[in-house]
């Protein structure tokens, strides 16, 4: 967390982990807003099938070597950013 906070120029010195995380998240949200990125991908109309294809793709990404994620976590994140209606 400290490295990410430093990279984003967020002062978390002396903060509890939860407070530091909140500051980093807020900085990311502000940056997201400033560059005009949506808060989710709902406007892109991604199907459930396409969303399921992201799981193996994320797991094969080179970044996964340093930041591995379980299929369940990838699916949960996908459901959060691409709400699938039943």
Coordinates of C-alpha atoms in Angstrom, one line a residue:
X1 CA 0.0 0.0 0.0
X2 CA 2.8 2.4 0.8
X3 CA 4.3 2.1 -2.6
X4 CA 1.0 2.8 -4.3
X5 CA 0.3 5.8 -2.0
X6 CA 3.8 7.1 -2.8
X7 CA 3.3 6.6 -6.6
X8 CA 0.0 8.6 -6.4
X9 CA 1.6 11.3 -4.2
X10 CA -0.8 10.5 -1.3
X11 CA 0.5 11.2 2.2
X12 CA -0.3 8.2 4.4
X13 CA 2.5 8.6 6.9
X14 CA 1.3 7.6 10.4
X15 CA -2.1 6.5 9.0
X16 CA -3.7 3.2 10.0
X17 CA -4.0 0.8 7.0
X18 CA -7.7 1.4 6.6
X19 CA -7.3 5.2 6.5
X20 CA -4.4 4.9 4.1
X21 CA -6.5 2.7 1.8
X22 CA -9.4 5.2 1.9
X23 CA -7.0 8.0 0.9
X24 CA -5.6 6.1 -2.0
X25 CA -9.1 5.0 -3.2
X26 CA -10.2 8.6 -3.0
X27 CA -7.2 9.8 -5.1
X28 CA -8.0 7.2 -7.7
X29 CA -11.6 8.3 -7.9
X30 CA -10.6 11.9 -8.3
X31 CA -8.2 11.0 -11.1
X32 CA -10.9 8.8 -12.7
X33 CA -13.3 11.8 -12.6
X34 CA -10.7 14.3 -13.9
X35 CA -9.9 12.1 -17.0
X36 CA -13.6 11.4 -17.7
X37 CA -13.6 7.6 -17.0
X38 CA -16.9 6.0 -16.1
X39 CA -17.3 4.5 -12.6
X40 CA -18.3 1.2 -14.2
X41 CA -18.6 -0.5 -17.6
X42 CA -22.4 -0.6 -17.7
X43 CA -22.7 1.5 -20.8
X44 CA -20.6 -1.0 -22.8
X45 CA -23.3 -3.7 -22.7
X46 CA -21.0 -6.6 -21.9
X47 CA -22.7 -10.0 -22.0
X48 CA -22.4 -12.6 -19.2
X49 CA -20.5 -14.8 -21.7
X50 CA -18.0 -12.1 -22.5
X51 CA -17.6 -11.4 -18.8
X52 CA -16.8 -15.0 -18.1
X53 CA -14.1 -14.9 -20.8
X54 CA -12.3 -12.2 -18.9
X55 CA -11.4 -14.7 -16.1
X56 CA -8.9 -16.7 -18.0
X57 CA -7.7 -13.6 -19.8
X58 CA -6.9 -11.8 -16.5
X59 CA -5.2 -14.9 -15.1
X60 CA -3.0 -15.1 -18.2
X61 CA -2.0 -11.4 -18.1
X62 CA 1.7 -10.8 -17.4
X63 CA 0.7 -8.7 -14.4
X64 CA -0.8 -11.9 -12.8
X65 CA 2.7 -13.2 -12.2
X66 CA 3.2 -10.5 -9.5
X67 CA -0.5 -10.0 -8.6
X68 CA -2.2 -13.3 -8.9
X69 CA -6.0 -13.4 -8.3
X70 CA -8.3 -16.3 -7.9
X71 CA -11.1 -16.9 -10.5
X72 CA -13.6 -16.1 -7.8
X73 CA -12.1 -12.7 -7.1
X74 CA -11.9 -11.9 -10.8
X75 CA -15.5 -12.8 -11.2
X76 CA -16.5 -10.8 -8.2
X77 CA -14.7 -7.7 -9.5
X78 CA -16.3 -8.3 -12.9
X79 CA -19.8 -8.4 -11.4
X80 CA -19.0 -5.2 -9.5
X81 CA -18.0 -3.2 -12.6
X82 CA -20.3 -4.9 -15.1
X83 CA -23.6 -5.5 -13.4
X84 CA -25.3 -8.4 -15.1
X85 CA -29.0 -8.5 -15.0
X86 CA -30.9 -11.7 -14.8

